[in-house]
Amino acid sequence: MKVKVLSRNPDDYVRETKYDIQRVPRNYDPSLHPFEVNREYARALNATKLERVFAKPFLASLDGHRDGVNCMAKHSTNLSSLLSGSCDGELKIWNLTKRECVRTLQAHEGFVRGIVVRFCGTSFFTVGDDKTIKQWKMQSPGYGEEEEPLNTILGKTVFTGLDHHRREGVFATCGQQVDIWDEQRSSPVRSFTWGVDSFSSVRFNPVETELLASCASDRSIVLYDMREATPLKKVVMTMRSNTLCWNPMEAYYFTCANEDYSLYTYDMRNLEQPVVVHMDHVSAVLDVDFSPTGKEFVSASFDKTIRIFPKDGGHSREVYHTKRMQHVICIKWSADNKYILSGSDEMNIRLWKANASEKLGVLAHREREAANYNQKLKEKYQHHPQVKRIARHRHLPKNIYHQAKELRVMREARRRK
Amino acid sequence: MKLKKSKKIKKRPGINDETSAVSDEMQEEDSEDIAAVPDAIRYDEDEGEEDLNPELKEQVGPGHRLLGRGHRSTRLEERSEAALLVSEFGANAEGDGAKIELSDLLPTASKKAQKQIETLKKSNRTLDTPLSRQETERIHRDVAFQKVATEVSQWKSVIQQNQQAEQLVFPLNQEPSGPKPIEHVVAGWKAQTPLEQEIFAVLNANKQPINNPILTPAEEESIKAMSLEEAKIRRAELQKARALQSYYEAKARRDRKIKSKKYRKVHNKAKRKEMLKQFDEMVKTNPEGALEELKKLEMGRMQERMSLKHQNSGKWAKSKAIMAKYDEDARKAMQQQLEINKELTQKVATALNNDEEDEDDEEEADTEEVLPDFVNDVEKAGDASNPWMRGKLTEEEQEKEQESKMAEEVILLEDEEEMEEEVNEEEKLLREFENRRKQQEEDIVDETALSEFTSIIRGLTQKPEVETIVDNSTPLEEGLTRIQTLEDTEKLQETDISETAEPEVVEIVQADETAKETSTKKAKKRKRNIELKEVITKESRVVTVPLKVTTEEVGEEDMEDEMDQRGLIKEAFAGDDVISDFLKEKRKKEDAGKPKAIDLTLPGWGEWGGKGLKPSRKKRQRFRTKPAQAVVRKDAKLPEVIMSEQRDKSITLHQVSSLPFPFENYAQFESTIRCPLGRTWNSEKTVKKVTLPRVVTQLGAIIEPMGREELKKSQQQKAEPHTATNQKKGPNNISNLLVI
């Protein structure tokens, strides 16, 4: 008879140094770990509950403007800086980590209509209601120096929007027409018109950097190529679009924020019909910005809420609101994909987490692993009614809730007809 | 150039004398310029002049020639009238009303061009009016848009790749962190400072090594070349080897020629022995080779068994057999033949063979030895003290079985046959369960397959041209309640339950005398049935889990107390018969589940009704609806189990009611749910793989929009699919880095 003796190699279970992690021998025999589905389901349910409990997206409010915040710009090389322009022509530069205003300057008379930071991050451009384009240094002036723009260009008409090329010293403004400017010249290099109308915003395509798109007040969206003399294409919608934003990772998709409470994602090659219609807002959508990963975008609305939509989803995955936040006029998604910044009517800029229940800061390895596991569990059991119910529940202010309900009823009625 | 000149000359007559002087001077300058041209070129010009149309020449006047030559004096004498028609191109029509022909203007035009001109002359079509500005703009726009659209479509592959990617890491063009392999560092290093550049220039010029600084090429060559002594030694070795070889060959030849039978016999035997020895060794060292050897031996044996070679059945053997009676040699020879046969047909017993034979036995033994049965027995000690907490429902039944078996065996032979079938089915079921358990590990693979599948679906739904994105987002369930604590989530659930609770289905139970009668009859029948079930000899499979002993062995001292306790409990539960209770309960459940006969007879219709009068039998039969055949219960063959097939509302709350979006059938969805993700069930590696997040961003890093590099990368990957797959495996893949 054979006698089997347990013999183990000490190398298998003795640590080399005391800093090694203890090796935990495991027996994966499924009969030893029964009810796997039930247990994981319970875990998933708990994870979703905790997610909702920990969903506290509001981080900070930056106050200091003396009028509604009309426009904002991210710094192109610095994550912690934010520029904001208000309706009284004041421009502020904020330090987001300290949550304080670093610099204030009276940029324009009347509204600051647009701000854009040059790709190098050393200077920025502003346009305002006083028909001027101004270039400013990013560095604050030294002691005794006056706050003065580097360049000032006086235009013939009011400029309503502004955007800078991603790599070259070229920027675009819009107003009565869309102008392409060379930084070195005081007159536009090229100006595009298509019918008589005014434009509300112009945006460069961040991937195909020579392309632009603009929203016109005649309810149309017009595409341009900087190299061509004529505009490329135009799509006329039922209502006016306020702004648009290109997907930074997908060259031919852009999303526009429309007055008819919804957002439309278009494929620029086929403008006949939008690829996705994103609807959840209950009032005009005023601004939209893509996450730098191109997977989601955030929209600001006149209904005093911010919503986050997946790029291919018709409904929002998240809605942010606070009691004191009024009509949200401008919105930005930070370049590290972690935060959302909203500027609203009541003179405040708010800092939100992009992922409401995410733990901020550096995560320990085990924390991250656990978070990943929980995330996957939530994904796996997302179709189960209890999980779904908890995960998708959001609190809404009463008036918005009722408005949404009303809209739903109206839509249903229209559909039935 | 000539034409230009002539134009100037022709213009002269049209201008006043005052200006003519000036122009004269200019001409002079011109002519001087031309005069300064070297002869060779001038000659060419002359030739060109001669090619000129004679008419044109005449019109231009003789001056042009002189001009070419640079003779000033003759030109001055020339005077001409102011012409009526002054051609812009210096070509003039002859006389009044004459027109300049196209051919006049293109004297040097090739024949082809002239032909074209002629055809143009023949066709009298007028040109179309130019398009309006709007129209031309539209065309321009269309063209430009098409161009841009095709340009932008380049990104399609990148976008699709990213959509299907298992994981995306942002920022996109990140340098892989961590230490780089030294080859890359060395290969990537370049001389930058002027001093370094100088040094490298010198090194290159002298063919000195740069990357491998140990040996120069010359040194390497010298190393390659052998020294004389070494060469000598090598030669000697070779010679020796050759000599040895020849010796062996000679010896073998000699051996082969030996004809002595005895020698052969001994030789063969020795050979065989040695072979066996070798084989045994081989079994230890090289089992695969040994197996092959074994096969060969086996083959030989087979052949021997098949052939009649040593079986004394041949001619020679027969003749010997006749002789054998008298001749001892013949007898011996025959004996030898048989011996040989025996030897050859003997099975080779080796370690390998033994192993194979033993294995089966061992396997049986193993299962018993590794997990002894008592491990799986539940709480021996508790068993002793509390007879109905044993957890073995069948034990008493088994006793019953044996008693009842004897009596029933004779009667229920046929029934037993059925039973056996049932038992078999039971076994099948159990086996299925076990298989499902086993499948879990496969399901992990399934899951990865599924994720691929979903990604493929994503790819498919991204139709190449139409590009409609499938919206799988459902609207948020927005409400007026806030979730701030865990209790709130519970409340949310509760409200949900109350909302979804449906009115219960009212069961119509009609109890009638007849129905009761039938039911009691059935019950009697069933009693027999149940007893049949109790006879089942097959035990339900117990999951073999080595349970931790929760109660200690009963010590001798405690025995008395223990006995007391047992007695106490027995006394306390004297009237309880758990098993019969269970069976009763089960029967009740079964009865409740059975469809019932409904009697719709109304007394008094068509006959007399009243106290003590029953509707006639005929009528009752007419108005009784027969019950539908009862559906076979799932626990019909499991005597120890009650399986409720009714929908449990508390569970349905947690169940998915309809098939969710990306799945095509229930099996797919269930397979995703079935396989666990956690550490408890999977190895560390699979857990890592399974819980890989879709999007990874780096803390505090700015994510730039996609650049042109990505396009190039994806194109490269397309061109070299091998490297593409490499890249998927790991970002730090060396071969991939080398390619890029």
mmCIF file with all atom_site columns, N, CA and C in Angstrom, chain B residues 259-298:
data_model
loop_
_atom_site.group_PDB
_atom_site.id
_atom_site.type_symbol
_atom_site.label_atom_id
_atom_site.label_alt_id
_atom_site.label_comp_id
_atom_site.label_asym_id
_atom_site.label_entity_id
_atom_site.label_seq_id
_atom_site.pdbx_PDB_ins_code
_atom_site.Cartn_x
_atom_site.Cartn_y
_atom_site.Cartn_z
_atom_site.occupancy
_atom_site.B_iso_or_equiv
_atom_site.pdbx_formal_charge
_atom_site.auth_seq_id
_atom_site.auth_comp_id
_atom_site.auth_asym_id
_atom_site.auth_atom_id
_atom_site.pdbx_PDB_model_num
ATOM 1   N N  . LYS B 1 259 ? 28.340 -18.443 -37.883 1.00 0.00 ? 259 LYS B N  1
ATOM 2   C CA . LYS B 1 259 ? 27.186 -19.285 -38.208 1.00 0.00 ? 259 LYS B CA 1
ATOM 3   C C  . LYS B 1 259 ? 26.796 -20.219 -37.069 1.00 0.00 ? 259 LYS B C  1
ATOM 4   N N  . SER B 1 260 ? 27.591 -20.261 -36.037 1.00 0.00 ? 260 SER B N  1
ATOM 5   C CA . SER B 1 260 ? 27.305 -21.181 -34.928 1.00 0.00 ? 260 SER B CA 1
ATOM 6   C C  . SER B 1 260 ? 25.948 -20.891 -34.327 1.00 0.00 ? 260 SER B C  1
ATOM 7   N N  . LYS B 1 261 ? 25.113 -21.953 -34.216 1.00 0.00 ? 261 LYS B N  1
ATOM 8   C CA . LYS B 1 261 ? 23.767 -21.771 -33.687 1.00 0.00 ? 261 LYS B CA 1
ATOM 9   C C  . LYS B 1 261 ? 23.809 -21.407 -32.215 1.00 0.00 ? 261 LYS B C  1
ATOM 10  N N  . LYS B 1 262 ? 24.700 -22.067 -31.534 1.00 0.00 ? 262 LYS B N  1
ATOM 11  C CA . LYS B 1 262 ? 24.797 -21.847 -30.099 1.00 0.00 ? 262 LYS B CA 1
ATOM 12  C C  . LYS B 1 262 ? 25.140 -20.386 -29.809 1.00 0.00 ? 262 LYS B C  1
ATOM 13  N N  . TYR B 1 263 ? 26.116 -19.982 -30.596 1.00 0.00 ? 263 TYR B N  1
ATOM 14  C CA . TYR B 1 263 ? 26.536 -18.577 -30.415 1.00 0.00 ? 263 TYR B CA 1
ATOM 15  C C  . TYR B 1 263 ? 25.346 -17.649 -30.623 1.00 0.00 ? 263 TYR B C  1
ATOM 16  N N  . ARG B 1 264 ? 24.632 -17.943 -31.688 1.00 0.00 ? 264 ARG B N  1
ATOM 17  C CA . ARG B 1 264 ? 23.476 -17.082 -32.020 1.00 0.00 ? 264 ARG B CA 1
ATOM 18  C C  . ARG B 1 264 ? 22.464 -17.069 -30.871 1.00 0.00 ? 264 ARG B C  1
ATOM 19  N N  . LYS B 1 265 ? 22.233 -18.283 -30.353 1.00 0.00 ? 265 LYS B N  1
ATOM 20  C CA . LYS B 1 265 ? 21.234 -18.389 -29.289 1.00 0.00 ? 265 LYS B CA 1
ATOM 21  C C  . LYS B 1 265 ? 21.626 -17.523 -28.086 1.00 0.00 ? 265 LYS B C  1
ATOM 22  N N  . VAL B 1 266 ? 22.865 -17.768 -27.687 1.00 0.00 ? 266 VAL B N  1
ATOM 23  C CA . VAL B 1 266 ? 23.355 -17.010 -26.522 1.00 0.00 ? 266 VAL B CA 1
ATOM 24  C C  . VAL B 1 266 ? 23.319 -15.506 -26.812 1.00 0.00 ? 266 VAL B C  1
ATOM 25  N N  . HIS B 1 267 ? 23.752 -15.236 -28.013 1.00 0.00 ? 267 HIS B N  1
ATOM 26  C CA . HIS B 1 267 ? 23.834 -13.827 -28.415 1.00 0.00 ? 267 HIS B CA 1
ATOM 27  C C  . HIS B 1 267 ? 22.454 -13.162 -28.369 1.00 0.00 ? 267 HIS B C  1
ATOM 28  N N  . ASN B 1 268 ? 21.519 -13.897 -28.956 1.00 0.00 ? 268 ASN B N  1
ATOM 29  C CA . ASN B 1 268 ? 20.158 -13.346 -28.997 1.00 0.00 ? 268 ASN B CA 1
ATOM 30  C C  . ASN B 1 268 ? 19.604 -13.120 -27.602 1.00 0.00 ? 268 ASN B C  1
ATOM 31  N N  . LYS B 1 269 ? 19.830 -14.116 -26.760 1.00 0.00 ? 269 LYS B N  1
ATOM 32  C CA . LYS B 1 269 ? 19.317 -14.028 -25.398 1.00 0.00 ? 269 LYS B CA 1
ATOM 33  C C  . LYS B 1 269 ? 19.891 -12.793 -24.687 1.00 0.00 ? 269 LYS B C  1
ATOM 34  N N  . ALA B 1 270 ? 21.211 -12.689 -24.844 1.00 0.00 ? 270 ALA B N  1
ATOM 35  C CA . ALA B 1 270 ? 21.881 -11.545 -24.196 1.00 0.00 ? 270 ALA B CA 1
ATOM 36  C C  . ALA B 1 270 ? 21.308 -10.225 -24.708 1.00 0.00 ? 270 ALA B C  1
ATOM 37  N N  . LYS B 1 271 ? 21.113 -10.229 -26.013 1.00 0.00 ? 271 LYS B N  1
ATOM 38  C CA . LYS B 1 271 ? 20.604 -9.013  -26.639 1.00 0.00 ? 271 LYS B CA 1
ATOM 39  C C  . LYS B 1 271 ? 19.235 -8.641  -26.060 1.00 0.00 ? 271 LYS B C  1
ATOM 40  N N  . ARG B 1 272 ? 18.448 -9.652  -25.987 1.00 0.00 ? 272 ARG B N  1
ATOM 41  C CA . ARG B 1 272 ? 17.089 -9.460  -25.493 1.00 0.00 ? 272 ARG B CA 1
ATOM 42  C C  . ARG B 1 272 ? 17.098 -8.928  -24.062 1.00 0.00 ? 272 ARG B C  1
ATOM 43  N N  . LYS B 1 273 ? 17.933 -9.575  -23.270 1.00 0.00 ? 273 LYS B N  1
ATOM 44  C CA . LYS B 1 273 ? 18.032 -9.162  -21.869 1.00 0.00 ? 273 LYS B CA 1
ATOM 45  C C  . LYS B 1 273 ? 18.432 -7.699  -21.771 1.00 0.00 ? 273 LYS B C  1
ATOM 46  N N  . GLU B 1 274 ? 19.442 -7.431  -22.555 1.00 0.00 ? 274 GLU B N  1
ATOM 47  C CA . GLU B 1 274 ? 19.954 -6.041  -22.509 1.00 0.00 ? 274 GLU B CA 1
ATOM 48  C C  . GLU B 1 274 ? 18.869 -5.038  -22.916 1.00 0.00 ? 274 GLU B C  1
ATOM 49  N N  . MET B 1 275 ? 18.175 -5.472  -23.935 1.00 0.00 ? 275 MET B N  1
ATOM 50  C CA . MET B 1 275 ? 17.113 -4.595  -24.413 1.00 0.00 ? 275 MET B CA 1
ATOM 51  C C  . MET B 1 275 ? 16.081 -4.328  -23.321 1.00 0.00 ? 275 MET B C  1
ATOM 52  N N  . LEU B 1 276 ? 15.738 -5.386  -22.669 1.00 0.00 ? 276 LEU B N  1
ATOM 53  C CA . LEU B 1 276 ? 14.763 -5.233  -21.587 1.00 0.00 ? 276 LEU B CA 1
ATOM 54  C C  . LEU B 1 276 ? 15.269 -4.286  -20.502 1.00 0.00 ? 276 LEU B C  1
ATOM 55  N N  . LYS B 1 277 ? 16.543 -4.501  -20.204 1.00 0.00 ? 277 LYS B N  1
ATOM 56  C CA . LYS B 1 277 ? 17.164 -3.647  -19.186 1.00 0.00 ? 277 LYS B CA 1
ATOM 57  C C  . LYS B 1 277 ? 17.095 -2.181  -19.605 1.00 0.00 ? 277 LYS B C  1
ATOM 58  N N  . GLN B 1 278 ? 17.508 -2.012  -20.833 1.00 0.00 ? 278 GLN B N  1
ATOM 59  C CA . GLN B 1 278 ? 17.492 -0.650  -21.383 1.00 0.00 ? 278 GLN B CA 1
ATOM 60  C C  . GLN B 1 278 ? 16.090 -0.064  -21.315 1.00 0.00 ? 278 GLN B C  1
ATOM 61  N N  . PHE B 1 279 ? 15.185 -0.929  -21.670 1.00 0.00 ? 279 PHE B N  1
ATOM 62  C CA . PHE B 1 279 ? 13.794 -0.478  -21.697 1.00 0.00 ? 279 PHE B CA 1
ATOM 63  C C  . PHE B 1 279 ? 13.334 -0.038  -20.308 1.00 0.00 ? 279 PHE B C  1
ATOM 64  N N  . ASP B 1 280 ? 13.716 -0.840  -19.317 1.00 0.00 ? 280 ASP B N  1
ATOM 65  C CA . ASP B 1 280 ? 13.343 -0.484  -17.953 1.00 0.00 ? 280 ASP B CA 1
ATOM 66  C C  . ASP B 1 280 ? 13.909 0.873   -17.555 1.00 0.00 ? 280 ASP B C  1
ATOM 67  N N  . GLU B 1 281 ? 15.161 1.044   -17.975 1.00 0.00 ? 281 GLU B N  1
ATOM 68  C CA . GLU B 1 281 ? 15.781 2.342   -17.679 1.00 0.00 ? 281 GLU B CA 1
ATOM 69  C C  . GLU B 1 281 ? 15.040 3.478   -18.375 1.00 0.00 ? 281 GLU B C  1
ATOM 70  N N  . MET B 1 282 ? 14.704 3.148   -19.597 1.00 0.00 ? 282 MET B N  1
ATOM 71  C CA . MET B 1 282 ? 14.023 4.146   -20.413 1.00 0.00 ? 282 MET B CA 1
ATOM 72  C C  . MET B 1 282 ? 12.697 4.552   -19.779 1.00 0.00 ? 282 MET B C  1
ATOM 73  N N  . VAL B 1 283 ? 12.042 3.586   -19.203 1.00 0.00 ? 283 VAL B N  1
ATOM 74  C CA . VAL B 1 283 ? 10.762 3.868   -18.551 1.00 0.00 ? 283 VAL B CA 1
ATOM 75  C C  . VAL B 1 283 ? 10.937 4.965   -17.513 1.00 0.00 ? 283 VAL B C  1
ATOM 76  N N  . LYS B 1 284 ? 12.072 4.886   -16.831 1.00 0.00 ? 284 LYS B N  1
ATOM 77  C CA . LYS B 1 284 ? 12.308 5.888   -15.791 1.00 0.00 ? 284 LYS B CA 1
ATOM 78  C C  . LYS B 1 284 ? 12.676 7.240   -16.387 1.00 0.00 ? 284 LYS B C  1
ATOM 79  N N  . THR B 1 285 ? 13.588 7.172   -17.362 1.00 0.00 ? 285 THR B N  1
ATOM 80  C CA . THR B 1 285 ? 14.130 8.431   -17.859 1.00 0.00 ? 285 THR B CA 1
ATOM 81  C C  . THR B 1 285 ? 13.273 9.045   -18.962 1.00 0.00 ? 285 THR B C  1
ATOM 82  N N  . ASN B 1 286 ? 12.865 8.205   -19.892 1.00 0.00 ? 286 ASN B N  1
ATOM 83  C CA . ASN B 1 286 ? 12.180 8.751   -21.059 1.00 0.00 ? 286 ASN B CA 1
ATOM 84  C C  . ASN B 1 286 ? 10.906 7.964   -21.313 1.00 0.00 ? 286 ASN B C  1
ATOM 85  N N  . PRO B 1 287 ? 9.867  8.257   -20.573 1.00 0.00 ? 287 PRO B N  1
ATOM 86  C CA . PRO B 1 287 ? 8.648  7.439   -20.658 1.00 0.00 ? 287 PRO B CA 1
ATOM 87  C C  . PRO B 1 287 ? 8.027  7.416   -22.056 1.00 0.00 ? 287 PRO B C  1
ATOM 88  N N  . GLU B 1 288 ? 8.155  8.523   -22.760 1.00 0.00 ? 288 GLU B N  1
ATOM 89  C CA . GLU B 1 288 ? 7.532  8.557   -24.089 1.00 0.00 ? 288 GLU B CA 1
ATOM 90  C C  . GLU B 1 288 ? 8.217  7.589   -25.036 1.00 0.00 ? 288 GLU B C  1
ATOM 91  N N  . GLY B 1 289 ? 9.571  7.646   -24.992 1.00 0.00 ? 289 GLY B N  1
ATOM 92  C CA . GLY B 1 289 ? 10.353 6.738   -25.830 1.00 0.00 ? 289 GLY B CA 1
ATOM 93  C C  . GLY B 1 289 ? 10.046 5.299   -25.452 1.00 0.00 ? 289 GLY B C  1
ATOM 94  N N  . ALA B 1 290 ? 9.920  5.120   -24.162 1.00 0.00 ? 290 ALA B N  1
ATOM 95  C CA . ALA B 1 290 ? 9.661  3.769   -23.672 1.00 0.00 ? 290 ALA B CA 1
ATOM 96  C C  . ALA B 1 290 ? 8.338  3.262   -24.204 1.00 0.00 ? 290 ALA B C  1
ATOM 97  N N  . LEU B 1 291 ? 7.390  4.141   -24.209 1.00 0.00 ? 291 LEU B N  1
ATOM 98  C CA . LEU B 1 291 ? 6.070  3.737   -24.717 1.00 0.00 ? 291 LEU B CA 1
ATOM 99  C C  . LEU B 1 291 ? 6.173  3.271   -26.153 1.00 0.00 ? 291 LEU B C  1
ATOM 100 N N  . GLU B 1 292 ? 6.953  4.008   -26.903 1.00 0.00 ? 292 GLU B N  1
ATOM 101 C CA . GLU B 1 292 ? 7.121  3.628   -28.312 1.00 0.00 ? 292 GLU B CA 1
ATOM 102 C C  . GLU B 1 292 ? 7.766  2.260   -28.434 1.00 0.00 ? 292 GLU B C  1
ATOM 103 N N  . GLU B 1 293 ? 8.811  2.103   -27.602 1.00 0.00 ? 293 GLU B N  1
ATOM 104 C CA . GLU B 1 293 ? 9.502  0.810   -27.590 1.00 0.00 ? 293 GLU B CA 1
ATOM 105 C C  . GLU B 1 293 ? 8.499  -0.291  -27.294 1.00 0.00 ? 293 GLU B C  1
ATOM 106 N N  . LEU B 1 294 ? 7.706  0.008   -26.291 1.00 0.00 ? 294 LEU B N  1
ATOM 107 C CA . LEU B 1 294 ? 6.730  -0.980  -25.828 1.00 0.00 ? 294 LEU B CA 1
ATOM 108 C C  . LEU B 1 294 ? 5.789  -1.347  -26.970 1.00 0.00 ? 294 LEU B C  1
ATOM 109 N N  . LYS B 1 295 ? 5.402  -0.319  -27.663 1.00 0.00 ? 295 LYS B N  1
ATOM 110 C CA . LYS B 1 295 ? 4.514  -0.575  -28.798 1.00 0.00 ? 295 LYS B CA 1
ATOM 111 C C  . LYS B 1 295 ? 5.173  -1.499  -29.799 1.00 0.00 ? 295 LYS B C  1
ATOM 112 N N  . LYS B 1 296 ? 6.452  -1.239  -30.023 1.00 0.00 ? 296 LYS B N  1
ATOM 113 C CA . LYS B 1 296 ? 7.189  -2.074  -30.979 1.00 0.00 ? 296 LYS B CA 1
ATOM 114 C C  . LYS B 1 296 ? 7.183  -3.525  -30.515 1.00 0.00 ? 296 LYS B C  1
ATOM 115 N N  . LEU B 1 297 ? 7.511  -3.675  -29.223 1.00 0.00 ? 297 LEU B N  1
ATOM 116 C CA . LEU B 1 297 ? 7.542  -5.026  -28.670 1.00 0.00 ? 297 LEU B CA 1
ATOM 117 C C  . LEU B 1 297 ? 6.186  -5.698  -28.826 1.00 0.00 ? 297 LEU B C  1
ATOM 118 N N  . GLU B 1 298 ? 5.203  -4.917  -28.506 1.00 0.00 ? 298 GLU B N  1
ATOM 119 C CA . GLU B 1 298 ? 3.828  -5.393  -28.583 1.00 0.00 ? 298 GLU B CA 1
ATOM 120 C C  . GLU B 1 298 ? 3.527  -5.867  -29.995 1.00 0.00 ? 298 GLU B C  1
#
